[in-house]
């Protein structure tokens, strides 16, 4: 059996006493041995990251882009092996993992392109006016720089896209920040293979020892030591509300508080407006059932609440939902604790006096299986018990039947923060419910019309974030190019001689980037 | 004697029992009566702000700009009265207050111009590609929206620029957020006069009741009630480390944590490189003495630490500093507690065994006076006692003589966060000390070459911020147009019909703003 090792900059170590295994959740078979990182290994990763930052941050955008591209290339070169080990560790389907791996590779390249294009820096130049009264105007120039080493937690449910070389790592490296990943113990062998690809890319592209480290832990030691470590300047996390909030609480109590970007729970409410419920029930129900059950419901954007208004058409609409939901198929979940939490959560909700189970998907046999469940409640019960709006991580959703449009608006007004909200409506529906969009804008990071929230597109315009408790910081997105700003801060240079300025701010604009010169967008030189 | 009232949206109230006065710090004369806001008044301001947000945030950028311009106009119209009452309350000089008032008025207009120009929104458009494989690309559009009602604390030292209608208020209103100001008790009559100008502007421009409220308190009730109030979504503060950190600690422990932008202490180190110390001692010493003592040293960017290398020229350099510093003049400080804290802090530092007083400015007679003091220590003592790097708010600075360039670098590496760092050097000096710039970039929000940190210019490129403990959030600036991002978050619209999109994101680009279309800067329509 292979043994995973901590990757600490350019060195591999495995000095720990705590030995554990990664397992195939479908069979219980052991896949590989791992040792939790020791305090000395943790300290070494932090120290190396702090030193590497001083060198790495001064590399040009082109050099950092080359590093990101090299990681993408190293991952592409071993994609078959990556998919094989990941399927064994996670029980996710090859078709979905292939999409996720490609998305992860493209995401690395996207950040490379962002660095080469350069306008992300928000470079701003105010030129001097020595004659200005009552005081001369100084020359002041502004751009973003990296915060320092970033601690990234691999997520359970996205072994590629939100793990070792996922969006947090890619955006932090793009920002000029070294990264220490705490690998998720549900798929450590996948993480280790990706981390070795990053190590090869680092050595080939000449970034310094310590820009990337990858630590294993099946407990809390790495998290507890690094979140409060003075070398760490920000944290990226995707996972449970409890886990994310615990990291946040540690980080804000440090002597030097640091930002924590925790993407936590979200039930992603879906609103079905009357004409859709009446005329498009079957189409909607098919899409909805698929969005709830894809990847055994283990997606942050899984639509966990479905709301509509009671009407003459409601019964037919509910019947279609029930029928389509019966066609869904459950499967092996990512890990025993996740399957247990899902099945316990579903049982608990089924026992709620105001809730009934109106449809079940097909079950499969075997270990760690989760089956799709569709609950139903009414608006009174839903409004009376906030736990009914909470996510149960897995392939379930709850249908909420409201008595009026005003009740729909009230429920929307009372939602806490979610990653997404979705509205299905005809043009006439949307016009009649226009206020709903205004309400939901304040509740979520992304509003989807006539689509489904799963399948987050990675682009310059994506927001994967939202008000608390969807995330710990609504000002940020963890997907898309704007994710880079989680790990940067602006710095200004006043009256600095041109040759001492970063190239991005020099008069001649040698990088040919868009800048804001005396307040106006400009891609030229400073005259 | 006039009596100040709480301004709660469009209503004036003064129901409280706790009566207190504003006083002239130079004479002790009472200027006006104030009552601390009652719990009911505080609650009403919060409730009104939450309601007003829903209406105000949907006003166009042009409408919000008109409101900001109207505030500027109302303030201009009463500038003589404002200066008169402010001079009486703060003992600041008319020349400086005039500059500050103009800066405050121009700052409001600057944010108005920013809203009209529109590119600040960081609007991003990704157009659909239905044929993309393996999954269609959705249409996704991104822009910034306001967070919600903002609590702003007036500062003691900038009665205009960082108080009732100062940078926090202007940037929050520009972001679409209602503002509740807790006026500083050292200049409440000034605040009240400014608040009434805002009230007139609000009524003239048709913004909703509750977009602005202005509360008095000479204790902690308003702060404690509002920082934890669910209606408040962010906090802006300029003041002491203790005060700012206390607000931060309350805000991060809320059920829904919110961002706190506290600009706290900073000693703004100044590095004098060898050729300047040798050849430009007199010029430098004049500028330095003036920067330390202007406004009786009561500026966030007051240069409180001066570092240089021991050399043959050191003695001459130190002599010049002493001589010029003797020409400085102290004066009445903003309030009795500030004068007491300064005089106590200076006494305490003078008693430090490793510190000597090498020069004193001239004292004036009377109440609440602070006199300029120049301390000197060596690098060993400075490195051994972190309190020597702490700000004493007022006209003092400490000269640190180091033994070598490497010692200068080490001191710089060991600095905690400050708002600014300044380097005085000839071109040859700067080339020889290039590494110092790299070190300081990680310690401050702004680096100044051959200038002085006081006199913060308000422009698109300014950063008035910096790593902890200079501020509670290094990702932000409280001066300049980028200050608006403290009070916004991004939201994305997926597959939203054009007519339902905000105008900023519509295909036709009716506002003619710069946007990022499929990743590239573009001021045109979406084709």
PDB file of N, CA, C and O in Angstrom, chain A residues 57-58 119 124 126 132 248 252 255 257 261 434 438 441 444-447 449 457 459-461 468 473-475 481 489 492-495 499 516, chain B residues 57-58 119 124 126 132 248 252 255 257 261 434 438 441 444-447 449 457 459-460 468 473-475 481 489 492-495 499 516:
ATOM      1  N   UNK A  57       6.251  36.843  -4.199  1.00  0.00           N
ATOM      2  CA  UNK A  57       5.386  37.992  -4.457  1.00  0.00           C
ATOM      3  C   UNK A  57       6.012  38.973  -5.447  1.00  0.00           C
ATOM      4  O   UNK A  57       5.297  39.725  -6.094  1.00  0.00           O
ATOM      5  N   UNK A  58       7.345  38.961  -5.544  1.00  0.00           N
ATOM      6  CA  UNK A  58       8.012  39.885  -6.459  1.00  0.00           C
ATOM      7  C   UNK A  58       8.172  39.298  -7.866  1.00  0.00           C
ATOM      8  O   UNK A  58       8.666  39.986  -8.767  1.00  0.00           O
ATOM      9  N   UNK A 119      -5.397  43.826 -15.804  1.00  0.00           N
ATOM     10  CA  UNK A 119      -6.300  44.870 -15.301  1.00  0.00           C
ATOM     11  C   UNK A 119      -6.890  44.529 -13.932  1.00  0.00           C
ATOM     12  O   UNK A 119      -7.415  45.401 -13.238  1.00  0.00           O
ATOM     13  N   UNK A 124      -4.132  52.303 -10.264  1.00  0.00           N
ATOM     14  CA  UNK A 124      -4.667  53.658 -10.288  1.00  0.00           C
ATOM     15  C   UNK A 124      -3.503  54.637 -10.192  1.00  0.00           C
ATOM     16  O   UNK A 124      -2.628  54.471  -9.340  1.00  0.00           O
ATOM     17  N   UNK A 126      -2.608  58.756 -10.002  1.00  0.00           N
ATOM     18  CA  UNK A 126      -2.977  60.173  -9.922  1.00  0.00           C
ATOM     19  C   UNK A 126      -1.683  60.957 -10.105  1.00  0.00           C
ATOM     20  O   UNK A 126      -0.745  60.806  -9.320  1.00  0.00           O
ATOM     21  N   UNK A 132      -1.209  73.123  -7.659  1.00  0.00           N
ATOM     22  CA  UNK A 132      -2.565  73.112  -7.112  1.00  0.00           C
ATOM     23  C   UNK A 132      -2.616  73.876  -5.779  1.00  0.00           C
ATOM     24  O   UNK A 132      -1.724  73.776  -4.952  1.00  0.00           O
ATOM     25  N   UNK A 248     -13.368  30.784  11.701  1.00  0.00           N
ATOM     26  CA  UNK A 248     -13.589  32.230  11.795  1.00  0.00           C
ATOM     27  C   UNK A 248     -13.365  32.703  13.237  1.00  0.00           C
ATOM     28  O   UNK A 248     -12.657  33.696  13.471  1.00  0.00           O
ATOM     29  N   UNK A 252     -10.478  35.565  14.261  1.00  0.00           N
ATOM     30  CA  UNK A 252     -10.789  36.925  14.706  1.00  0.00           C
ATOM     31  C   UNK A 252     -10.322  37.171  16.142  1.00  0.00           C
ATOM     32  O   UNK A 252     -10.295  38.308  16.594  1.00  0.00           O
ATOM     33  N   UNK A 255      -4.043  37.721  17.955  1.00  0.00           N
ATOM     34  CA  UNK A 255      -3.497  39.052  18.236  1.00  0.00           C
ATOM     35  C   UNK A 255      -3.626  39.929  16.995  1.00  0.00           C
ATOM     36  O   UNK A 255      -3.973  41.104  17.090  1.00  0.00           O
ATOM     37  N   UNK A 257      -5.857  39.841  13.902  1.00  0.00           N
ATOM     38  CA  UNK A 257      -6.955  39.121  13.233  1.00  0.00           C
ATOM     39  C   UNK A 257      -6.686  38.989  11.728  1.00  0.00           C
ATOM     40  O   UNK A 257      -6.041  39.867  11.136  1.00  0.00           O
ATOM     41  N   UNK A 261     -12.308  33.179   4.732  1.00  0.00           N
ATOM     42  CA  UNK A 261     -13.330  33.035   3.707  1.00  0.00           C
ATOM     43  C   UNK A 261     -13.866  31.617   3.804  1.00  0.00           C
ATOM     44  O   UNK A 261     -13.300  30.695   3.224  1.00  0.00           O
ATOM     45  N   UNK A 434     -41.661  40.995  -9.658  1.00  0.00           N
ATOM     46  CA  UNK A 434     -40.409  41.731  -9.754  1.00  0.00           C
ATOM     47  C   UNK A 434     -39.813  42.027  -8.371  1.00  0.00           C
ATOM     48  O   UNK A 434     -38.598  42.002  -8.175  1.00  0.00           O
ATOM     49  N   UNK A 438     -35.796  41.912  -6.035  1.00  0.00           N
ATOM     50  CA  UNK A 438     -35.216  42.907  -5.116  1.00  0.00           C
ATOM     51  C   UNK A 438     -34.958  42.309  -3.732  1.00  0.00           C
ATOM     52  O   UNK A 438     -33.936  42.589  -3.103  1.00  0.00           O
ATOM     53  N   UNK A 441     -31.976  39.734  -3.928  1.00  0.00           N
ATOM     54  CA  UNK A 441     -30.655  40.372  -4.107  1.00  0.00           C
ATOM     55  C   UNK A 441     -29.935  40.542  -2.771  1.00  0.00           C
ATOM     56  O   UNK A 441     -28.715  40.529  -2.712  1.00  0.00           O
ATOM     57  N   UNK A 444     -28.626  36.667  -1.244  1.00  0.00           N
ATOM     58  CA  UNK A 444     -27.777  35.671  -1.905  1.00  0.00           C
ATOM     59  C   UNK A 444     -26.657  36.341  -2.699  1.00  0.00           C
ATOM     60  O   UNK A 444     -26.671  37.550  -2.930  1.00  0.00           O
ATOM     61  N   UNK A 445     -25.733  35.499  -3.167  1.00  0.00           N
ATOM     62  CA  UNK A 445     -24.667  35.973  -4.043  1.00  0.00           C
ATOM     63  C   UNK A 445     -25.009  35.879  -5.515  1.00  0.00           C
ATOM     64  O   UNK A 445     -24.403  36.553  -6.337  1.00  0.00           O
ATOM     65  N   UNK A 446     -25.977  34.998  -5.848  1.00  0.00           N
ATOM     66  CA  UNK A 446     -26.304  34.795  -7.277  1.00  0.00           C
ATOM     67  C   UNK A 446     -27.772  34.479  -7.413  1.00  0.00           C
ATOM     68  O   UNK A 446     -28.306  33.666  -6.660  1.00  0.00           O
ATOM     69  N   UNK A 447     -28.414  35.149  -8.371  1.00  0.00           N
ATOM     70  CA  UNK A 447     -29.818  34.891  -8.683  1.00  0.00           C
ATOM     71  C   UNK A 447     -29.881  34.250 -10.061  1.00  0.00           C
ATOM     72  O   UNK A 447     -29.314  34.779 -11.024  1.00  0.00           O
ATOM     73  N   UNK A 449     -32.304  32.769 -13.138  1.00  0.00           N
ATOM     74  CA  UNK A 449     -33.658  32.760 -13.694  1.00  0.00           C
ATOM     75  C   UNK A 449     -33.807  31.555 -14.621  1.00  0.00           C
ATOM     76  O   UNK A 449     -32.997  31.363 -15.531  1.00  0.00           O
ATOM     77  N   UNK A 457     -20.665  28.040 -13.067  1.00  0.00           N
ATOM     78  CA  UNK A 457     -19.746  28.329 -14.165  1.00  0.00           C
ATOM     79  C   UNK A 457     -18.561  29.159 -13.652  1.00  0.00           C
ATOM     80  O   UNK A 457     -18.736  30.069 -12.836  1.00  0.00           O
ATOM     81  N   UNK A 459     -16.027  31.886 -14.310  1.00  0.00           N
ATOM     82  CA  UNK A 459     -15.777  32.959 -15.270  1.00  0.00           C
ATOM     83  C   UNK A 459     -15.503  34.249 -14.518  1.00  0.00           C
ATOM     84  O   UNK A 459     -15.487  34.273 -13.286  1.00  0.00           O
ATOM     85  N   UNK A 460     -15.318  35.314 -15.263  1.00  0.00           N
ATOM     86  CA  UNK A 460     -15.024  36.600 -14.617  1.00  0.00           C
ATOM     87  C   UNK A 460     -16.224  37.131 -13.847  1.00  0.00           C
ATOM     88  O   UNK A 460     -16.068  37.960 -12.952  1.00  0.00           O
ATOM     89  N   UNK A 461     -17.429  36.678 -14.189  1.00  0.00           N
ATOM     90  CA  UNK A 461     -18.634  37.286 -13.614  1.00  0.00           C
ATOM     91  C   UNK A 461     -19.286  36.444 -12.526  1.00  0.00           C
ATOM     92  O   UNK A 461     -20.302  36.850 -11.961  1.00  0.00           O
ATOM     93  N   UNK A 468     -23.944  35.892   5.304  1.00  0.00           N
ATOM     94  CA  UNK A 468     -23.890  34.927   6.396  1.00  0.00           C
ATOM     95  C   UNK A 468     -25.269  34.305   6.601  1.00  0.00           C
ATOM     96  O   UNK A 468     -26.259  35.029   6.530  1.00  0.00           O
ATOM     97  N   UNK A 473     -18.020  35.864   4.860  1.00  0.00           N
ATOM     98  CA  UNK A 473     -17.670  37.191   4.363  1.00  0.00           C
ATOM     99  C   UNK A 473     -18.359  37.428   3.028  1.00  0.00           C
ATOM    100  O   UNK A 473     -17.885  36.986   1.982  1.00  0.00           O
ATOM    101  N   UNK A 474     -19.471  38.145   3.071  1.00  0.00           N
ATOM    102  CA  UNK A 474     -20.291  38.306   1.870  1.00  0.00           C
ATOM    103  C   UNK A 474     -19.607  39.153   0.811  1.00  0.00           C
ATOM    104  O   UNK A 474     -20.061  39.211  -0.319  1.00  0.00           O
ATOM    105  N   UNK A 475     -18.506  39.825   1.167  1.00  0.00           N
ATOM    106  CA  UNK A 475     -17.835  40.704   0.211  1.00  0.00           C
ATOM    107  C   UNK A 475     -17.019  39.921  -0.807  1.00  0.00           C
ATOM    108  O   UNK A 475     -16.421  40.514  -1.699  1.00  0.00           O
ATOM    109  N   UNK A 481     -12.848  35.005 -11.371  1.00  0.00           N
ATOM    110  CA  UNK A 481     -11.599  35.769 -11.239  1.00  0.00           C
ATOM    111  C   UNK A 481     -11.613  36.729 -10.053  1.00  0.00           C
ATOM    112  O   UNK A 481     -10.565  37.042  -9.498  1.00  0.00           O
ATOM    113  N   UNK A 489      -4.522  43.274  -0.866  1.00  0.00           N
ATOM    114  CA  UNK A 489      -4.875  44.560  -0.276  1.00  0.00           C
ATOM    115  C   UNK A 489      -4.225  45.630  -1.140  1.00  0.00           C
ATOM    116  O   UNK A 489      -3.220  45.382  -1.816  1.00  0.00           O
ATOM    117  N   UNK A 492      -0.371  52.116  -1.739  1.00  0.00           N
ATOM    118  CA  UNK A 492      -0.151  53.329  -2.536  1.00  0.00           C
ATOM    119  C   UNK A 492       1.298  53.777  -2.407  1.00  0.00           C
ATOM    120  O   UNK A 492       1.919  53.618  -1.349  1.00  0.00           O
ATOM    121  N   UNK A 493       1.810  54.314  -3.500  1.00  0.00           N
ATOM    122  CA  UNK A 493       3.180  54.845  -3.570  1.00  0.00           C
ATOM    123  C   UNK A 493       3.068  56.325  -3.864  1.00  0.00           C
ATOM    124  O   UNK A 493       2.476  56.716  -4.867  1.00  0.00           O
ATOM    125  N   UNK A 494       3.613  57.148  -2.989  1.00  0.00           N
ATOM    126  CA  UNK A 494       3.492  58.596  -3.175  1.00  0.00           C
ATOM    127  C   UNK A 494       4.843  59.171  -3.549  1.00  0.00           C
ATOM    128  O   UNK A 494       5.829  58.968  -2.826  1.00  0.00           O
ATOM    129  N   UNK A 495       4.864  59.853  -4.689  1.00  0.00           N
ATOM    130  CA  UNK A 495       6.076  60.550  -5.134  1.00  0.00           C
ATOM    131  C   UNK A 495       7.249  59.590  -5.329  1.00  0.00           C
ATOM    132  O   UNK A 495       8.395  59.950  -5.108  1.00  0.00           O
ATOM    133  N   UNK A 499      11.523  54.560 -11.704  1.00  0.00           N
ATOM    134  CA  UNK A 499      12.290  53.314 -11.778  1.00  0.00           C
ATOM    135  C   UNK A 499      12.085  52.435 -10.555  1.00  0.00           C
ATOM    136  O   UNK A 499      12.315  51.223 -10.607  1.00  0.00           O
ATOM    137  N   UNK A 516      -6.373  53.124 -14.218  1.00  0.00           N
ATOM    138  CA  UNK A 516      -7.243  54.269 -14.015  1.00  0.00           C
ATOM    139  C   UNK A 516      -6.306  55.467 -13.826  1.00  0.00           C
ATOM    140  O   UNK A 516      -5.632  55.570 -12.811  1.00  0.00           O
TER     141      UNK A 516
ATOM    142  N   UNK B  57     -31.300  52.159  -1.978  1.00  0.00           N
ATOM    143  CA  UNK B  57     -30.341  51.377  -2.763  1.00  0.00           C
ATOM    144  C   UNK B  57     -30.771  51.249  -4.216  1.00  0.00           C
ATOM    145  O   UNK B  57     -29.928  51.028  -5.084  1.00  0.00           O
ATOM    146  N   UNK B  58     -32.088  51.384  -4.484  1.00  0.00           N
ATOM    147  CA  UNK B  58     -32.552  51.262  -5.861  1.00  0.00           C
ATOM    148  C   UNK B  58     -32.536  52.597  -6.606  1.00  0.00           C
ATOM    149  O   UNK B  58     -32.859  52.646  -7.793  1.00  0.00           O
ATOM    150  N   UNK B 119     -17.717  53.252 -13.539  1.00  0.00           N
ATOM    151  CA  UNK B 119     -16.851  52.077 -13.670  1.00  0.00           C
ATOM    152  C   UNK B 119     -16.489  51.467 -12.318  1.00  0.00           C
ATOM    153  O   UNK B 119     -16.029  50.328 -12.249  1.00  0.00           O
ATOM    154  N   UNK B 124     -19.335  43.252 -14.694  1.00  0.00           N
ATOM    155  CA  UNK B 124     -18.734  42.163 -15.478  1.00  0.00           C
ATOM    156  C   UNK B 124     -19.850  41.399 -16.182  1.00  0.00           C
ATOM    157  O   UNK B 124     -20.856  41.061 -15.550  1.00  0.00           O
ATOM    158  N   UNK B 126     -20.553  38.091 -18.707  1.00  0.00           N
ATOM    159  CA  UNK B 126     -20.141  36.911 -19.471  1.00  0.00           C
ATOM    160  C   UNK B 126     -21.346  36.475 -20.288  1.00  0.00           C
ATOM    161  O   UNK B 126     -22.399  36.161 -19.727  1.00  0.00           O
ATOM    162  N   UNK B 132     -21.581  25.461 -25.953  1.00  0.00           N
ATOM    163  CA  UNK B 132     -20.314  25.052 -25.327  1.00  0.00           C
ATOM    164  C   UNK B 132     -20.416  23.634 -24.785  1.00  0.00           C
ATOM    165  O   UNK B 132     -21.423  23.235 -24.219  1.00  0.00           O
ATOM    166  N   UNK B 248     -14.565  46.068  16.937  1.00  0.00           N
ATOM    167  CA  UNK B 248     -14.285  44.867  16.145  1.00  0.00           C
ATOM    168  C   UNK B 248     -14.703  43.617  16.924  1.00  0.00           C
ATOM    169  O   UNK B 248     -15.387  42.733  16.386  1.00  0.00           O
ATOM    170  N   UNK B 252     -17.551  40.896  15.517  1.00  0.00           N
ATOM    171  CA  UNK B 252     -17.245  39.528  15.069  1.00  0.00           C
ATOM    172  C   UNK B 252     -17.905  38.481  15.963  1.00  0.00           C
ATOM    173  O   UNK B 252     -17.950  37.309  15.608  1.00  0.00           O
ATOM    174  N   UNK B 255     -24.347  37.235  16.107  1.00  0.00           N
ATOM    175  CA  UNK B 255     -24.862  36.046  15.423  1.00  0.00           C
ATOM    176  C   UNK B 255     -24.507  36.118  13.938  1.00  0.00           C
ATOM    177  O   UNK B 255     -24.117  35.130  13.335  1.00  0.00           O
ATOM    178  N   UNK B 257     -21.864  37.992  11.936  1.00  0.00           N
ATOM    179  CA  UNK B 257     -20.707  38.903  12.019  1.00  0.00           C
ATOM    180  C   UNK B 257     -20.763  39.943  10.900  1.00  0.00           C
ATOM    181  O   UNK B 257     -21.274  39.668   9.809  1.00  0.00           O
ATOM    182  N   UNK B 261     -14.465  48.555   9.919  1.00  0.00           N
ATOM    183  CA  UNK B 261     -13.311  49.250   9.362  1.00  0.00           C
ATOM    184  C   UNK B 261     -12.870  50.270  10.389  1.00  0.00           C
ATOM    185  O   UNK B 261     -13.401  51.378  10.436  1.00  0.00           O
ATOM    186  N   UNK B 434      17.047  49.844  -1.725  1.00  0.00           N
ATOM    187  CA  UNK B 434      15.867  49.364  -2.436  1.00  0.00           C
ATOM    188  C   UNK B 434      15.100  48.314  -1.629  1.00  0.00           C
ATOM    189  O   UNK B 434      13.863  48.276  -1.644  1.00  0.00           O
ATOM    190  N   UNK B 438      10.757  47.153  -0.337  1.00  0.00           N
ATOM    191  CA  UNK B 438      10.102  45.841  -0.326  1.00  0.00           C
ATOM    192  C   UNK B 438       9.627  45.469   1.074  1.00  0.00           C
ATOM    193  O   UNK B 438       8.547  44.906   1.250  1.00  0.00           O
ATOM    194  N   UNK B 441       6.580  47.743   2.072  1.00  0.00           N
ATOM    195  CA  UNK B 441       5.333  47.422   1.343  1.00  0.00           C
ATOM    196  C   UNK B 441       4.441  46.488   2.149  1.00  0.00           C
ATOM    197  O   UNK B 441       3.213  46.547   2.032  1.00  0.00           O
ATOM    198  N   UNK B 444       2.707  48.671   5.552  1.00  0.00           N
ATOM    199  CA  UNK B 444       1.917  49.907   5.520  1.00  0.00           C
ATOM    200  C   UNK B 444       0.967  49.938   4.335  1.00  0.00           C
ATOM    201  O   UNK B 444       1.076  49.138   3.408  1.00  0.00           O
ATOM    202  N   UNK B 445       0.071  50.915   4.352  1.00  0.00           N
ATOM    203  CA  UNK B 445      -0.821  51.140   3.229  1.00  0.00           C
ATOM    204  C   UNK B 445      -0.268  52.124   2.205  1.00  0.00           C
ATOM    205  O   UNK B 445      -0.712  52.147   1.058  1.00  0.00           O
ATOM    206  N   UNK B 446       0.695  52.964   2.628  1.00  0.00           N
ATOM    207  CA  UNK B 446       1.211  53.985   1.710  1.00  0.00           C
ATOM    208  C   UNK B 446       2.682  54.243   2.005  1.00  0.00           C
ATOM    209  O   UNK B 446       3.049  54.393   3.167  1.00  0.00           O
ATOM    210  N   UNK B 447       3.480  54.279   0.954  1.00  0.00           N
ATOM    211  CA  UNK B 447       4.903  54.601   1.077  1.00  0.00           C
ATOM    212  C   UNK B 447       5.129  55.954   0.419  1.00  0.00           C
ATOM    213  O   UNK B 447       4.734  56.161  -0.736  1.00  0.00           O
ATOM    214  N   UNK B 449       7.906  58.918  -0.674  1.00  0.00           N
ATOM    215  CA  UNK B 449       9.331  59.191  -0.914  1.00  0.00           C
ATOM    216  C   UNK B 449       9.548  60.712  -0.870  1.00  0.00           C
ATOM    217  O   UNK B 449       8.857  61.470  -1.569  1.00  0.00           O
ATOM    218  N   UNK B 457      -3.858  63.176   0.581  1.00  0.00           N
ATOM    219  CA  UNK B 457      -4.585  63.671  -0.581  1.00  0.00           C
ATOM    220  C   UNK B 457      -5.785  62.749  -0.866  1.00  0.00           C
ATOM    221  O   UNK B 457      -5.678  61.527  -0.774  1.00  0.00           O
ATOM    222  N   UNK B 459      -8.052  61.156  -3.432  1.00  0.00           N
ATOM    223  CA  UNK B 459      -8.111  60.916  -4.873  1.00  0.00           C
ATOM    224  C   UNK B 459      -8.414  59.449  -5.125  1.00  0.00           C
ATOM    225  O   UNK B 459      -8.599  58.675  -4.184  1.00  0.00           O
ATOM    226  N   UNK B 460      -8.435  59.078  -6.397  1.00  0.00           N
ATOM    227  CA  UNK B 460      -8.754  57.686  -6.737  1.00  0.00           C
ATOM    228  C   UNK B 460      -7.661  56.729  -6.300  1.00  0.00           C
ATOM    229  O   UNK B 460      -7.910  55.532  -6.158  1.00  0.00           O
ATOM    230  N   UNK B 468      -2.913  45.474  10.397  1.00  0.00           N
ATOM    231  CA  UNK B 468      -3.170  45.551  11.813  1.00  0.00           C
ATOM    232  C   UNK B 468      -1.870  45.826  12.573  1.00  0.00           C
ATOM    233  O   UNK B 468      -0.861  45.241  12.226  1.00  0.00           O
ATOM    234  N   UNK B 473      -8.699  46.054   9.194  1.00  0.00           N
ATOM    235  CA  UNK B 473      -8.910  45.348   7.938  1.00  0.00           C
ATOM    236  C   UNK B 473      -8.018  45.952   6.859  1.00  0.00           C
ATOM    237  O   UNK B 473      -8.353  46.970   6.260  1.00  0.00           O
ATOM    238  N   UNK B 474      -6.894  45.304   6.611  1.00  0.00           N
ATOM    239  CA  UNK B 474      -5.893  45.875   5.702  1.00  0.00           C
ATOM    240  C   UNK B 474      -6.371  45.898   4.261  1.00  0.00           C
ATOM    241  O   UNK B 474      -5.743  46.525   3.414  1.00  0.00           O
ATOM    242  N   UNK B 475      -7.487  45.213   3.971  1.00  0.00           N
ATOM    243  CA  UNK B 475      -7.958  45.151   2.582  1.00  0.00           C
ATOM    244  C   UNK B 475      -8.661  46.429   2.161  1.00  0.00           C
ATOM    245  O   UNK B 475      -9.097  46.548   1.023  1.00  0.00           O
ATOM    246  N   UNK B 481     -11.467  57.052  -3.579  1.00  0.00           N
ATOM    247  CA  UNK B 481     -12.671  56.434  -4.133  1.00  0.00           C
ATOM    248  C   UNK B 481     -12.785  54.946  -3.805  1.00  0.00           C
ATOM    249  O   UNK B 481     -13.892  54.411  -3.734  1.00  0.00           O
ATOM    250  N   UNK B 489     -20.820  44.493  -1.790  1.00  0.00           N
ATOM    251  CA  UNK B 489     -20.482  43.105  -2.090  1.00  0.00           C
ATOM    252  C   UNK B 489     -20.937  42.828  -3.513  1.00  0.00           C
ATOM    253  O   UNK B 489     -21.846  43.487  -4.022  1.00  0.00           O
ATOM    254  N   UNK B 492     -24.331  38.318  -8.546  1.00  0.00           N
ATOM    255  CA  UNK B 492     -24.362  37.862  -9.940  1.00  0.00           C
ATOM    256  C   UNK B 492     -25.789  37.501 -10.333  1.00  0.00           C
ATOM    257  O   UNK B 492     -26.559  37.009  -9.515  1.00  0.00           O
ATOM    258  N   UNK B 493     -26.105  37.796 -11.594  1.00  0.00           N
ATOM    259  CA  UNK B 493     -27.417  37.490 -12.167  1.00  0.00           C
ATOM    260  C   UNK B 493     -27.180  36.501 -13.296  1.00  0.00           C
ATOM    261  O   UNK B 493     -26.434  36.807 -14.229  1.00  0.00           O
ATOM    262  N   UNK B 494     -27.814  35.341 -13.199  1.00  0.00           N
ATOM    263  CA  UNK B 494     -27.593  34.324 -14.218  1.00  0.00           C
ATOM    264  C   UNK B 494     -28.836  34.178 -15.066  1.00  0.00           C
ATOM    265  O   UNK B 494     -29.926  33.933 -14.535  1.00  0.00           O
ATOM    266  N   UNK B 495     -28.656  34.352 -16.386  1.00  0.00           N
ATOM    267  CA  UNK B 495     -29.759  34.139 -17.329  1.00  0.00           C
ATOM    268  C   UNK B 495     -30.936  35.085 -17.057  1.00  0.00           C
ATOM    269  O   UNK B 495     -32.089  34.731 -17.247  1.00  0.00           O
ATOM    270  N   UNK B 499     -34.460  43.184 -19.462  1.00  0.00           N
ATOM    271  CA  UNK B 499     -35.278  44.252 -18.874  1.00  0.00           C
ATOM    272  C   UNK B 499     -35.297  44.185 -17.350  1.00  0.00           C
ATOM    273  O   UNK B 499     -35.582  45.184 -16.685  1.00  0.00           O
ATOM    274  N   UNK B 516     -16.492  44.931 -17.933  1.00  0.00           N
ATOM    275  CA  UNK B 516     -15.604  43.850 -18.358  1.00  0.00           C
ATOM    276  C   UNK B 516     -16.498  42.854 -19.085  1.00  0.00           C
ATOM    277  O   UNK B 516     -17.328  42.192 -18.456  1.00  0.00           O
TER     278      UNK B 516
END
